Amino acid sequence: MSRTGRVERTTKETKVAVEIDLDGSGVADISTGVGFYDHMLDQLAKHGLFDLTVHTEGDLHIDSHHTMEDTALALGAAFAEALGDKAGIRRFADAKVPLDEALAEVTVDVSGRPYLVHSEPEGMAPVIGRDYDTTMTRHIFESFVAQARVALHVRVPYGRNAHHIVECQFKALARALRQACEPDPRVSGVPSTKGAL
């Protein structure tokens, strides 16, 4: 059974097209106009083993906020579409990923109920590259969670370099999502006593 999702989202601020295959090999074609964000979405595909295409045209003459937010919303919607009824998946997963001096811990529940808990070290550099506002990492996850309908806990207990702090979060998210979405041969139907997720 194909587990793919495709979402197109157009507003006065952005035009976004996302395609995802949960059973891919990590192939990515990413273009948002925000270089570091492209790099992070590449990490999501590579370490999640998701085939991911993201093409976004946004109002970057204002700033990168709308571009990153709307891309994350479309990505979450495509992820939810690809999961379908979630029958036979593991549902829960966690991952710890270090990147030099930084460590990210991510736990996910493909629950049908969007919720985000997020913490990272204070005092990070405000910008990575030319236009990645580091306060947007939490908002990207909030936007993704809202549409993907997952419970996501992200914690970075320590780290100094802003690039490392953000990148290990995306890598850990990729690993956790990959495990949560994997089929479990022992699961029959939807992994919930409610009978729906």
mmCIF file of the C-alpha atoms, coordinates in Angstrom:
data_MODEL
# 
_entry.id   MODEL 
# 
loop_
_atom_site.group_PDB 
_atom_site.id 
_atom_site.type_symbol 
_atom_site.label_atom_id 
_atom_site.label_alt_id 
_atom_site.label_comp_id 
_atom_site.label_asym_id 
_atom_site.label_entity_id 
_atom_site.label_seq_id 
_atom_site.pdbx_PDB_ins_code 
_atom_site.Cartn_x 
_atom_site.Cartn_y 
_atom_site.Cartn_z 
_atom_site.occupancy 
_atom_site.B_iso_or_equiv 
_atom_site.pdbx_formal_charge 
_atom_site.auth_seq_id 
_atom_site.auth_comp_id 
_atom_site.auth_asym_id 
_atom_site.auth_atom_id 
_atom_site.pdbx_PDB_model_num 
ATOM 1   C CA . MET A 1 1   ? 0.000   0.000  0.000  1.00 0.00 ? 1   MET A CA 1 
ATOM 2   C CA . SER A 1 2   ? 1.344   3.418  -0.970 1.00 0.00 ? 2   SER A CA 1 
ATOM 3   C CA . ARG A 1 3   ? 1.879   5.799  1.928  1.00 0.00 ? 3   ARG A CA 1 
ATOM 4   C CA . THR A 1 4   ? 2.232   9.091  0.115  1.00 0.00 ? 4   THR A CA 1 
ATOM 5   C CA . GLY A 1 5   ? 0.833   12.558 0.592  1.00 0.00 ? 5   GLY A CA 1 
ATOM 6   C CA . ARG A 1 6   ? 0.665   15.621 -1.602 1.00 0.00 ? 6   ARG A CA 1 
ATOM 7   C CA . VAL A 1 7   ? -0.488  19.066 -0.473 1.00 0.00 ? 7   VAL A CA 1 
ATOM 8   C CA . GLU A 1 8   ? -0.587  22.395 -2.274 1.00 0.00 ? 8   GLU A CA 1 
ATOM 9   C CA . ARG A 1 9   ? -1.197  25.517 -0.220 1.00 0.00 ? 9   ARG A CA 1 
ATOM 10  C CA . THR A 1 10  ? -1.551  28.996 -1.714 1.00 0.00 ? 10  THR A CA 1 
ATOM 11  C CA . THR A 1 11  ? -2.118  32.274 0.125  1.00 0.00 ? 11  THR A CA 1 
ATOM 12  C CA . LYS A 1 12  ? -1.318  35.917 -0.587 1.00 0.00 ? 12  LYS A CA 1 
ATOM 13  C CA . GLU A 1 13  ? 1.975   35.320 1.227  1.00 0.00 ? 13  GLU A CA 1 
ATOM 14  C CA . THR A 1 14  ? 3.175   31.947 -0.043 1.00 0.00 ? 14  THR A CA 1 
ATOM 15  C CA . LYS A 1 15  ? 2.746   29.188 -2.591 1.00 0.00 ? 15  LYS A CA 1 
ATOM 16  C CA . VAL A 1 16  ? 3.763   25.764 -1.271 1.00 0.00 ? 16  VAL A CA 1 
ATOM 17  C CA . ALA A 1 17  ? 3.798   22.282 -2.817 1.00 0.00 ? 17  ALA A CA 1 
ATOM 18  C CA . VAL A 1 18  ? 4.831   19.272 -0.723 1.00 0.00 ? 18  VAL A CA 1 
ATOM 19  C CA . GLU A 1 19  ? 5.040   15.586 -1.617 1.00 0.00 ? 19  GLU A CA 1 
ATOM 20  C CA . ILE A 1 20  ? 6.132   12.890 0.824  1.00 0.00 ? 20  ILE A CA 1 
ATOM 21  C CA . ASP A 1 21  ? 6.586   9.135  0.624  1.00 0.00 ? 21  ASP A CA 1 
ATOM 22  C CA . LEU A 1 22  ? 6.938   7.601  4.078  1.00 0.00 ? 22  LEU A CA 1 
ATOM 23  C CA . ASP A 1 23  ? 8.472   4.447  2.614  1.00 0.00 ? 23  ASP A CA 1 
ATOM 24  C CA . GLY A 1 24  ? 11.161  6.132  0.570  1.00 0.00 ? 24  GLY A CA 1 
ATOM 25  C CA . SER A 1 25  ? 14.930  6.122  0.766  1.00 0.00 ? 25  SER A CA 1 
ATOM 26  C CA . GLY A 1 26  ? 15.675  9.675  1.896  1.00 0.00 ? 26  GLY A CA 1 
ATOM 27  C CA . VAL A 1 27  ? 15.676  11.404 -1.492 1.00 0.00 ? 27  VAL A CA 1 
ATOM 28  C CA . ALA A 1 28  ? 15.000  15.134 -1.152 1.00 0.00 ? 28  ALA A CA 1 
ATOM 29  C CA . ASP A 1 29  ? 14.208  17.976 -3.547 1.00 0.00 ? 29  ASP A CA 1 
ATOM 30  C CA . ILE A 1 30  ? 13.897  21.051 -1.346 1.00 0.00 ? 30  ILE A CA 1 
ATOM 31  C CA . SER A 1 31  ? 13.599  24.703 -2.352 1.00 0.00 ? 31  SER A CA 1 
ATOM 32  C CA . THR A 1 32  ? 12.121  27.257 0.054  1.00 0.00 ? 32  THR A CA 1 
ATOM 33  C CA . GLY A 1 33  ? 14.417  30.211 -0.544 1.00 0.00 ? 33  GLY A CA 1 
ATOM 34  C CA . VAL A 1 34  ? 15.711  29.937 3.041  1.00 0.00 ? 34  VAL A CA 1 
ATOM 35  C CA . GLY A 1 35  ? 19.017  28.109 2.814  1.00 0.00 ? 35  GLY A CA 1 
ATOM 36  C CA . PHE A 1 36  ? 19.324  26.789 6.347  1.00 0.00 ? 36  PHE A CA 1 
ATOM 37  C CA . TYR A 1 37  ? 15.663  25.687 6.367  1.00 0.00 ? 37  TYR A CA 1 
ATOM 38  C CA . ASP A 1 38  ? 16.312  23.748 3.147  1.00 0.00 ? 38  ASP A CA 1 
ATOM 39  C CA . HIS A 1 39  ? 19.218  22.090 4.941  1.00 0.00 ? 39  HIS A CA 1 
ATOM 40  C CA . MET A 1 40  ? 16.968  21.116 7.865  1.00 0.00 ? 40  MET A CA 1 
ATOM 41  C CA . LEU A 1 41  ? 14.287  19.632 5.595  1.00 0.00 ? 41  LEU A CA 1 
ATOM 42  C CA . ASP A 1 42  ? 17.040  17.693 3.834  1.00 0.00 ? 42  ASP A CA 1 
ATOM 43  C CA . GLN A 1 43  ? 17.947  16.262 7.248  1.00 0.00 ? 43  GLN A CA 1 
ATOM 44  C CA . LEU A 1 44  ? 14.315  15.314 7.876  1.00 0.00 ? 44  LEU A CA 1 
ATOM 45  C CA . ALA A 1 45  ? 14.187  13.378 4.605  1.00 0.00 ? 45  ALA A CA 1 
ATOM 46  C CA . LYS A 1 46  ? 17.606  11.761 4.890  1.00 0.00 ? 46  LYS A CA 1 
ATOM 47  C CA . HIS A 1 47  ? 17.333  10.542 8.476  1.00 0.00 ? 47  HIS A CA 1 
ATOM 48  C CA . GLY A 1 48  ? 13.624  9.720  8.291  1.00 0.00 ? 48  GLY A CA 1 
ATOM 49  C CA . LEU A 1 49  ? 14.110  7.821  5.026  1.00 0.00 ? 49  LEU A CA 1 
ATOM 50  C CA . PHE A 1 50  ? 11.250  9.859  3.600  1.00 0.00 ? 50  PHE A CA 1 
ATOM 51  C CA . ASP A 1 51  ? 11.268  10.854 -0.058 1.00 0.00 ? 51  ASP A CA 1 
ATOM 52  C CA . LEU A 1 52  ? 10.420  14.534 0.222  1.00 0.00 ? 52  LEU A CA 1 
ATOM 53  C CA . THR A 1 53  ? 9.754   17.268 -2.313 1.00 0.00 ? 53  THR A CA 1 
ATOM 54  C CA . VAL A 1 54  ? 9.155   20.808 -1.042 1.00 0.00 ? 54  VAL A CA 1 
ATOM 55  C CA . HIS A 1 55  ? 8.849   23.830 -3.337 1.00 0.00 ? 55  HIS A CA 1 
ATOM 56  C CA . THR A 1 56  ? 7.932   27.114 -1.699 1.00 0.00 ? 56  THR A CA 1 
ATOM 57  C CA . GLU A 1 57  ? 7.679   30.639 -3.094 1.00 0.00 ? 57  GLU A CA 1 
ATOM 58  C CA . GLY A 1 58  ? 7.253   33.109 -0.280 1.00 0.00 ? 58  GLY A CA 1 
ATOM 59  C CA . ASP A 1 59  ? 7.304   36.801 0.562  1.00 0.00 ? 59  ASP A CA 1 
ATOM 60  C CA . LEU A 1 60  ? 10.987  36.786 1.495  1.00 0.00 ? 60  LEU A CA 1 
ATOM 61  C CA . HIS A 1 61  ? 11.148  40.521 0.788  1.00 0.00 ? 61  HIS A CA 1 
ATOM 62  C CA . ILE A 1 62  ? 9.324   40.867 4.127  1.00 0.00 ? 62  ILE A CA 1 
ATOM 63  C CA . ASP A 1 63  ? 11.118  38.129 6.068  1.00 0.00 ? 63  ASP A CA 1 
ATOM 64  C CA . SER A 1 64  ? 11.286  34.347 6.216  1.00 0.00 ? 64  SER A CA 1 
ATOM 65  C CA . HIS A 1 65  ? 8.485   33.829 8.759  1.00 0.00 ? 65  HIS A CA 1 
ATOM 66  C CA . HIS A 1 66  ? 5.563   33.116 6.411  1.00 0.00 ? 66  HIS A CA 1 
ATOM 67  C CA . THR A 1 67  ? 7.696   30.923 4.162  1.00 0.00 ? 67  THR A CA 1 
ATOM 68  C CA . MET A 1 68  ? 8.837   28.671 6.994  1.00 0.00 ? 68  MET A CA 1 
ATOM 69  C CA . GLU A 1 69  ? 5.452   28.589 8.743  1.00 0.00 ? 69  GLU A CA 1 
ATOM 70  C CA . ASP A 1 70  ? 3.397   27.766 5.652  1.00 0.00 ? 70  ASP A CA 1 
ATOM 71  C CA . THR A 1 71  ? 5.903   25.152 4.496  1.00 0.00 ? 71  THR A CA 1 
ATOM 72  C CA . ALA A 1 72  ? 5.628   23.435 7.889  1.00 0.00 ? 72  ALA A CA 1 
ATOM 73  C CA . LEU A 1 73  ? 1.815   23.540 7.740  1.00 0.00 ? 73  LEU A CA 1 
ATOM 74  C CA . ALA A 1 74  ? 1.803   21.929 4.283  1.00 0.00 ? 74  ALA A CA 1 
ATOM 75  C CA . LEU A 1 75  ? 4.395   19.368 5.364  1.00 0.00 ? 75  LEU A CA 1 
ATOM 76  C CA . GLY A 1 76  ? 2.282   18.380 8.360  1.00 0.00 ? 76  GLY A CA 1 
ATOM 77  C CA . ALA A 1 77  ? -0.833  18.017 6.201  1.00 0.00 ? 77  ALA A CA 1 
ATOM 78  C CA . ALA A 1 78  ? 1.030   15.872 3.660  1.00 0.00 ? 78  ALA A CA 1 
ATOM 79  C CA . PHE A 1 79  ? 2.426   13.719 6.473  1.00 0.00 ? 79  PHE A CA 1 
ATOM 80  C CA . ALA A 1 80  ? -1.088  13.143 7.872  1.00 0.00 ? 80  ALA A CA 1 
ATOM 81  C CA . GLU A 1 81  ? -2.399  12.258 4.422  1.00 0.00 ? 81  GLU A CA 1 
ATOM 82  C CA . ALA A 1 82  ? 0.428   9.780  3.866  1.00 0.00 ? 82  ALA A CA 1 
ATOM 83  C CA . LEU A 1 83  ? -0.252  8.051  7.197  1.00 0.00 ? 83  LEU A CA 1 
ATOM 84  C CA . GLY A 1 84  ? -3.880  7.417  6.325  1.00 0.00 ? 84  GLY A CA 1 
ATOM 85  C CA . ASP A 1 85  ? -5.767  5.571  9.076  1.00 0.00 ? 85  ASP A CA 1 
ATOM 86  C CA . LYS A 1 86  ? -2.475  4.657  10.846 1.00 0.00 ? 86  LYS A CA 1 
ATOM 87  C CA . ALA A 1 87  ? -3.331  0.976  10.981 1.00 0.00 ? 87  ALA A CA 1 
ATOM 88  C CA . GLY A 1 88  ? -0.417  -1.289 11.827 1.00 0.00 ? 88  GLY A CA 1 
ATOM 89  C CA . ILE A 1 89  ? 2.120   1.385  12.802 1.00 0.00 ? 89  ILE A CA 1 
ATOM 90  C CA . ARG A 1 90  ? 4.262   1.496  15.930 1.00 0.00 ? 90  ARG A CA 1 
ATOM 91  C CA . ARG A 1 91  ? 2.733   4.865  16.940 1.00 0.00 ? 91  ARG A CA 1 
ATOM 92  C CA . PHE A 1 92  ? 5.200   5.799  19.727 1.00 0.00 ? 92  PHE A CA 1 
ATOM 93  C CA . ALA A 1 93  ? 8.909   6.438  19.263 1.00 0.00 ? 93  ALA A CA 1 
ATOM 94  C CA . ASP A 1 94  ? 11.813  8.409  20.622 1.00 0.00 ? 94  ASP A CA 1 
ATOM 95  C CA . ALA A 1 95  ? 15.300  9.309  19.490 1.00 0.00 ? 95  ALA A CA 1 
ATOM 96  C CA . LYS A 1 96  ? 18.391  10.982 20.901 1.00 0.00 ? 96  LYS A CA 1 
ATOM 97  C CA . VAL A 1 97  ? 20.796  12.601 18.455 1.00 0.00 ? 97  VAL A CA 1 
ATOM 98  C CA . PRO A 1 98  ? 24.057  14.355 19.355 1.00 0.00 ? 98  PRO A CA 1 
ATOM 99  C CA . LEU A 1 99  ? 25.749  16.877 17.105 1.00 0.00 ? 99  LEU A CA 1 
ATOM 100 C CA . ASP A 1 100 ? 29.151  17.720 18.530 1.00 0.00 ? 100 ASP A CA 1 
ATOM 101 C CA . GLU A 1 101 ? 28.443  19.553 21.811 1.00 0.00 ? 101 GLU A CA 1 
ATOM 102 C CA . ALA A 1 102 ? 24.623  19.592 21.412 1.00 0.00 ? 102 ALA A CA 1 
ATOM 103 C CA . LEU A 1 103 ? 22.086  16.859 22.158 1.00 0.00 ? 103 LEU A CA 1 
ATOM 104 C CA . ALA A 1 104 ? 18.447  16.607 21.103 1.00 0.00 ? 104 ALA A CA 1 
ATOM 105 C CA . GLU A 1 105 ? 15.877  14.269 22.645 1.00 0.00 ? 105 GLU A CA 1 
ATOM 106 C CA . VAL A 1 106 ? 12.620  13.778 20.730 1.00 0.00 ? 106 VAL A CA 1 
ATOM 107 C CA . THR A 1 107 ? 9.575   11.708 21.646 1.00 0.00 ? 107 THR A CA 1 
ATOM 108 C CA . VAL A 1 108 ? 6.555   11.390 19.371 1.00 0.00 ? 108 VAL A CA 1 
ATOM 109 C CA . ASP A 1 109 ? 3.075   9.920  19.589 1.00 0.00 ? 109 ASP A CA 1 
ATOM 110 C CA . VAL A 1 110 ? 1.155   9.674  16.322 1.00 0.00 ? 110 VAL A CA 1 
ATOM 111 C CA . SER A 1 111 ? -1.934  10.244 18.413 1.00 0.00 ? 111 SER A CA 1 
ATOM 112 C CA . GLY A 1 112 ? -4.331  12.299 16.322 1.00 0.00 ? 112 GLY A CA 1 
ATOM 113 C CA . ARG A 1 113 ? -4.030  14.977 19.009 1.00 0.00 ? 113 ARG A CA 1 
ATOM 114 C CA . PRO A 1 114 ? -1.666  17.860 18.224 1.00 0.00 ? 114 PRO A CA 1 
ATOM 115 C CA . TYR A 1 115 ? 0.529   18.927 21.143 1.00 0.00 ? 115 TYR A CA 1 
ATOM 116 C CA . LEU A 1 116 ? 4.027   20.353 21.369 1.00 0.00 ? 116 LEU A CA 1 
ATOM 117 C CA . VAL A 1 117 ? 6.444   20.570 24.267 1.00 0.00 ? 117 VAL A CA 1 
ATOM 118 C CA . HIS A 1 118 ? 9.688   22.274 23.239 1.00 0.00 ? 118 HIS A CA 1 
ATOM 119 C CA . SER A 1 119 ? 12.751  23.455 25.109 1.00 0.00 ? 119 SER A CA 1 
ATOM 120 C CA . GLU A 1 120 ? 16.203  24.478 23.983 1.00 0.00 ? 120 GLU A CA 1 
ATOM 121 C CA . PRO A 1 121 ? 19.075  26.431 25.522 1.00 0.00 ? 121 PRO A CA 1 
ATOM 122 C CA . GLU A 1 122 ? 18.536  30.143 26.006 1.00 0.00 ? 122 GLU A CA 1 
ATOM 123 C CA . GLY A 1 123 ? 20.834  32.769 24.579 1.00 0.00 ? 123 GLY A CA 1 
ATOM 124 C CA . MET A 1 124 ? 21.273  31.245 21.123 1.00 0.00 ? 124 MET A CA 1 
ATOM 125 C CA . ALA A 1 125 ? 22.470  33.367 18.255 1.00 0.00 ? 125 ALA A CA 1 
ATOM 126 C CA . PRO A 1 126 ? 19.349  35.021 16.786 1.00 0.00 ? 126 PRO A CA 1 
ATOM 127 C CA . VAL A 1 127 ? 20.065  34.106 13.154 1.00 0.00 ? 127 VAL A CA 1 
ATOM 128 C CA . ILE A 1 128 ? 21.669  31.153 11.363 1.00 0.00 ? 128 ILE A CA 1 
ATOM 129 C CA . GLY A 1 129 ? 22.954  31.859 7.872  1.00 0.00 ? 129 GLY A CA 1 
ATOM 130 C CA . ARG A 1 130 ? 21.359  34.881 6.260  1.00 0.00 ? 130 ARG A CA 1 
ATOM 131 C CA . ASP A 1 131 ? 17.727  34.475 7.203  1.00 0.00 ? 131 ASP A CA 1 
ATOM 132 C CA . TYR A 1 132 ? 16.903  31.606 9.572  1.00 0.00 ? 132 TYR A CA 1 
ATOM 133 C CA . ASP A 1 133 ? 15.452  33.217 12.703 1.00 0.00 ? 133 ASP A CA 1 
ATOM 134 C CA . THR A 1 134 ? 16.268  30.753 15.487 1.00 0.00 ? 134 THR A CA 1 
ATOM 135 C CA . THR A 1 135 ? 13.040  31.605 17.337 1.00 0.00 ? 135 THR A CA 1 
ATOM 136 C CA . MET A 1 136 ? 11.218  29.996 14.388 1.00 0.00 ? 136 MET A CA 1 
ATOM 137 C CA . THR A 1 137 ? 12.295  26.438 15.222 1.00 0.00 ? 137 THR A CA 1 
ATOM 138 C CA . ARG A 1 138 ? 9.575   26.090 17.841 1.00 0.00 ? 138 ARG A CA 1 
ATOM 139 C CA . HIS A 1 139 ? 7.020   27.696 15.517 1.00 0.00 ? 139 HIS A CA 1 
ATOM 140 C CA . ILE A 1 140 ? 7.956   25.335 12.675 1.00 0.00 ? 140 ILE A CA 1 
ATOM 141 C CA . PHE A 1 141 ? 7.301   22.386 14.985 1.00 0.00 ? 141 PHE A CA 1 
ATOM 142 C CA . GLU A 1 142 ? 4.032   23.966 16.219 1.00 0.00 ? 142 GLU A CA 1 
ATOM 143 C CA . SER A 1 143 ? 2.846   24.369 12.637 1.00 0.00 ? 143 SER A CA 1 
ATOM 144 C CA . PHE A 1 144 ? 3.848   20.837 11.655 1.00 0.00 ? 144 PHE A CA 1 
ATOM 145 C CA . VAL A 1 145 ? 2.189   19.328 14.736 1.00 0.00 ? 145 VAL A CA 1 
ATOM 146 C CA . ALA A 1 146 ? -1.061  21.220 14.148 1.00 0.00 ? 146 ALA A CA 1 
ATOM 147 C CA . GLN A 1 147 ? -1.530  19.645 10.720 1.00 0.00 ? 147 GLN A CA 1 
ATOM 148 C CA . ALA A 1 148 ? 0.170   16.275 11.269 1.00 0.00 ? 148 ALA A CA 1 
ATOM 149 C CA . ARG A 1 149 ? -1.892  15.790 14.449 1.00 0.00 ? 149 ARG A CA 1 
ATOM 150 C CA . VAL A 1 150 ? 0.911   14.300 16.504 1.00 0.00 ? 150 VAL A CA 1 
ATOM 151 C CA . ALA A 1 151 ? 2.109   14.871 20.052 1.00 0.00 ? 151 ALA A CA 1 
ATOM 152 C CA . LEU A 1 152 ? 5.730   15.967 19.913 1.00 0.00 ? 152 LEU A CA 1 
ATOM 153 C CA . HIS A 1 153 ? 8.179   16.552 22.756 1.00 0.00 ? 153 HIS A CA 1 
ATOM 154 C CA . VAL A 1 154 ? 11.522  18.104 21.826 1.00 0.00 ? 154 VAL A CA 1 
ATOM 155 C CA . ARG A 1 155 ? 14.232  18.821 24.372 1.00 0.00 ? 155 ARG A CA 1 
ATOM 156 C CA . VAL A 1 156 ? 17.779  20.091 23.923 1.00 0.00 ? 156 VAL A CA 1 
ATOM 157 C CA . PRO A 1 157 ? 19.324  19.859 27.395 1.00 0.00 ? 157 PRO A CA 1 
ATOM 158 C CA . TYR A 1 158 ? 22.601  21.434 26.292 1.00 0.00 ? 158 TYR A CA 1 
ATOM 159 C CA . GLY A 1 159 ? 24.460  22.908 23.375 1.00 0.00 ? 159 GLY A CA 1 
ATOM 160 C CA . ARG A 1 160 ? 26.400  26.048 22.463 1.00 0.00 ? 160 ARG A CA 1 
ATOM 161 C CA . ASN A 1 161 ? 26.394  26.395 18.681 1.00 0.00 ? 161 ASN A CA 1 
ATOM 162 C CA . ALA A 1 162 ? 23.021  27.489 17.258 1.00 0.00 ? 162 ALA A CA 1 
ATOM 163 C CA . HIS A 1 163 ? 23.536  25.529 14.037 1.00 0.00 ? 163 HIS A CA 1 
ATOM 164 C CA . HIS A 1 164 ? 24.171  22.348 16.003 1.00 0.00 ? 164 HIS A CA 1 
ATOM 165 C CA . ILE A 1 165 ? 21.279  22.968 18.419 1.00 0.00 ? 165 ILE A CA 1 
ATOM 166 C CA . VAL A 1 166 ? 18.731  23.312 15.628 1.00 0.00 ? 166 VAL A CA 1 
ATOM 167 C CA . GLU A 1 167 ? 20.127  20.614 13.355 1.00 0.00 ? 167 GLU A CA 1 
ATOM 168 C CA . CYS A 1 168 ? 20.167  17.890 15.997 1.00 0.00 ? 168 CYS A CA 1 
ATOM 169 C CA . GLN A 1 169 ? 16.480  18.640 16.668 1.00 0.00 ? 169 GLN A CA 1 
ATOM 170 C CA . PHE A 1 170 ? 15.532  18.003 13.045 1.00 0.00 ? 170 PHE A CA 1 
ATOM 171 C CA . LYS A 1 171 ? 17.658  14.857 12.894 1.00 0.00 ? 171 LYS A CA 1 
ATOM 172 C CA . ALA A 1 172 ? 16.127  13.478 16.085 1.00 0.00 ? 172 ALA A CA 1 
ATOM 173 C CA . LEU A 1 173 ? 12.637  14.347 14.836 1.00 0.00 ? 173 LEU A CA 1 
ATOM 174 C CA . ALA A 1 174 ? 13.369  12.454 11.617 1.00 0.00 ? 174 ALA A CA 1 
ATOM 175 C CA . ARG A 1 175 ? 14.525  9.358  13.477 1.00 0.00 ? 175 ARG A CA 1 
ATOM 176 C CA . ALA A 1 176 ? 11.552  9.391  15.851 1.00 0.00 ? 176 ALA A CA 1 
ATOM 177 C CA . LEU A 1 177 ? 8.994   9.889  13.070 1.00 0.00 ? 177 LEU A CA 1 
ATOM 178 C CA . ARG A 1 178 ? 10.607  7.143  11.029 1.00 0.00 ? 178 ARG A CA 1 
ATOM 179 C CA . GLN A 1 179 ? 10.249  4.670  13.906 1.00 0.00 ? 179 GLN A CA 1 
ATOM 180 C CA . ALA A 1 180 ? 6.719   5.770  14.865 1.00 0.00 ? 180 ALA A CA 1 
ATOM 181 C CA . CYS A 1 181 ? 5.480   5.344  11.280 1.00 0.00 ? 181 CYS A CA 1 
ATOM 182 C CA . GLU A 1 182 ? 7.105   1.969  10.703 1.00 0.00 ? 182 GLU A CA 1 
ATOM 183 C CA . PRO A 1 183 ? 4.774   -0.996 10.368 1.00 0.00 ? 183 PRO A CA 1 
ATOM 184 C CA . ASP A 1 184 ? 4.754   -3.286 13.399 1.00 0.00 ? 184 ASP A CA 1 
ATOM 185 C CA . PRO A 1 185 ? 4.010   -6.866 12.337 1.00 0.00 ? 185 PRO A CA 1 
ATOM 186 C CA . ARG A 1 186 ? 2.463   -7.597 15.738 1.00 0.00 ? 186 ARG A CA 1 
ATOM 187 C CA . VAL A 1 187 ? -0.074  -4.774 15.504 1.00 0.00 ? 187 VAL A CA 1 
ATOM 188 C CA . SER A 1 188 ? -3.487  -5.575 14.077 1.00 0.00 ? 188 SER A CA 1 
ATOM 189 C CA . GLY A 1 189 ? -5.477  -2.507 13.056 1.00 0.00 ? 189 GLY A CA 1 
ATOM 190 C CA . VAL A 1 190 ? -5.065  0.858  14.722 1.00 0.00 ? 190 VAL A CA 1 
ATOM 191 C CA . PRO A 1 191 ? -2.756  0.870  17.781 1.00 0.00 ? 191 PRO A CA 1 
ATOM 192 C CA . SER A 1 192 ? -5.274  2.389  20.172 1.00 0.00 ? 192 SER A CA 1 
ATOM 193 C CA . THR A 1 193 ? -7.913  1.056  22.573 1.00 0.00 ? 193 THR A CA 1 
ATOM 194 C CA . LYS A 1 194 ? -10.225 3.716  21.091 1.00 0.00 ? 194 LYS A CA 1 
ATOM 195 C CA . GLY A 1 195 ? -10.018 2.058  17.688 1.00 0.00 ? 195 GLY A CA 1 
ATOM 196 C CA . ALA A 1 196 ? -9.013  5.342  16.013 1.00 0.00 ? 196 ALA A CA 1 
ATOM 197 C CA . LEU A 1 197 ? -6.125  7.772  16.027 1.00 0.00 ? 197 LEU A CA 1 
# 
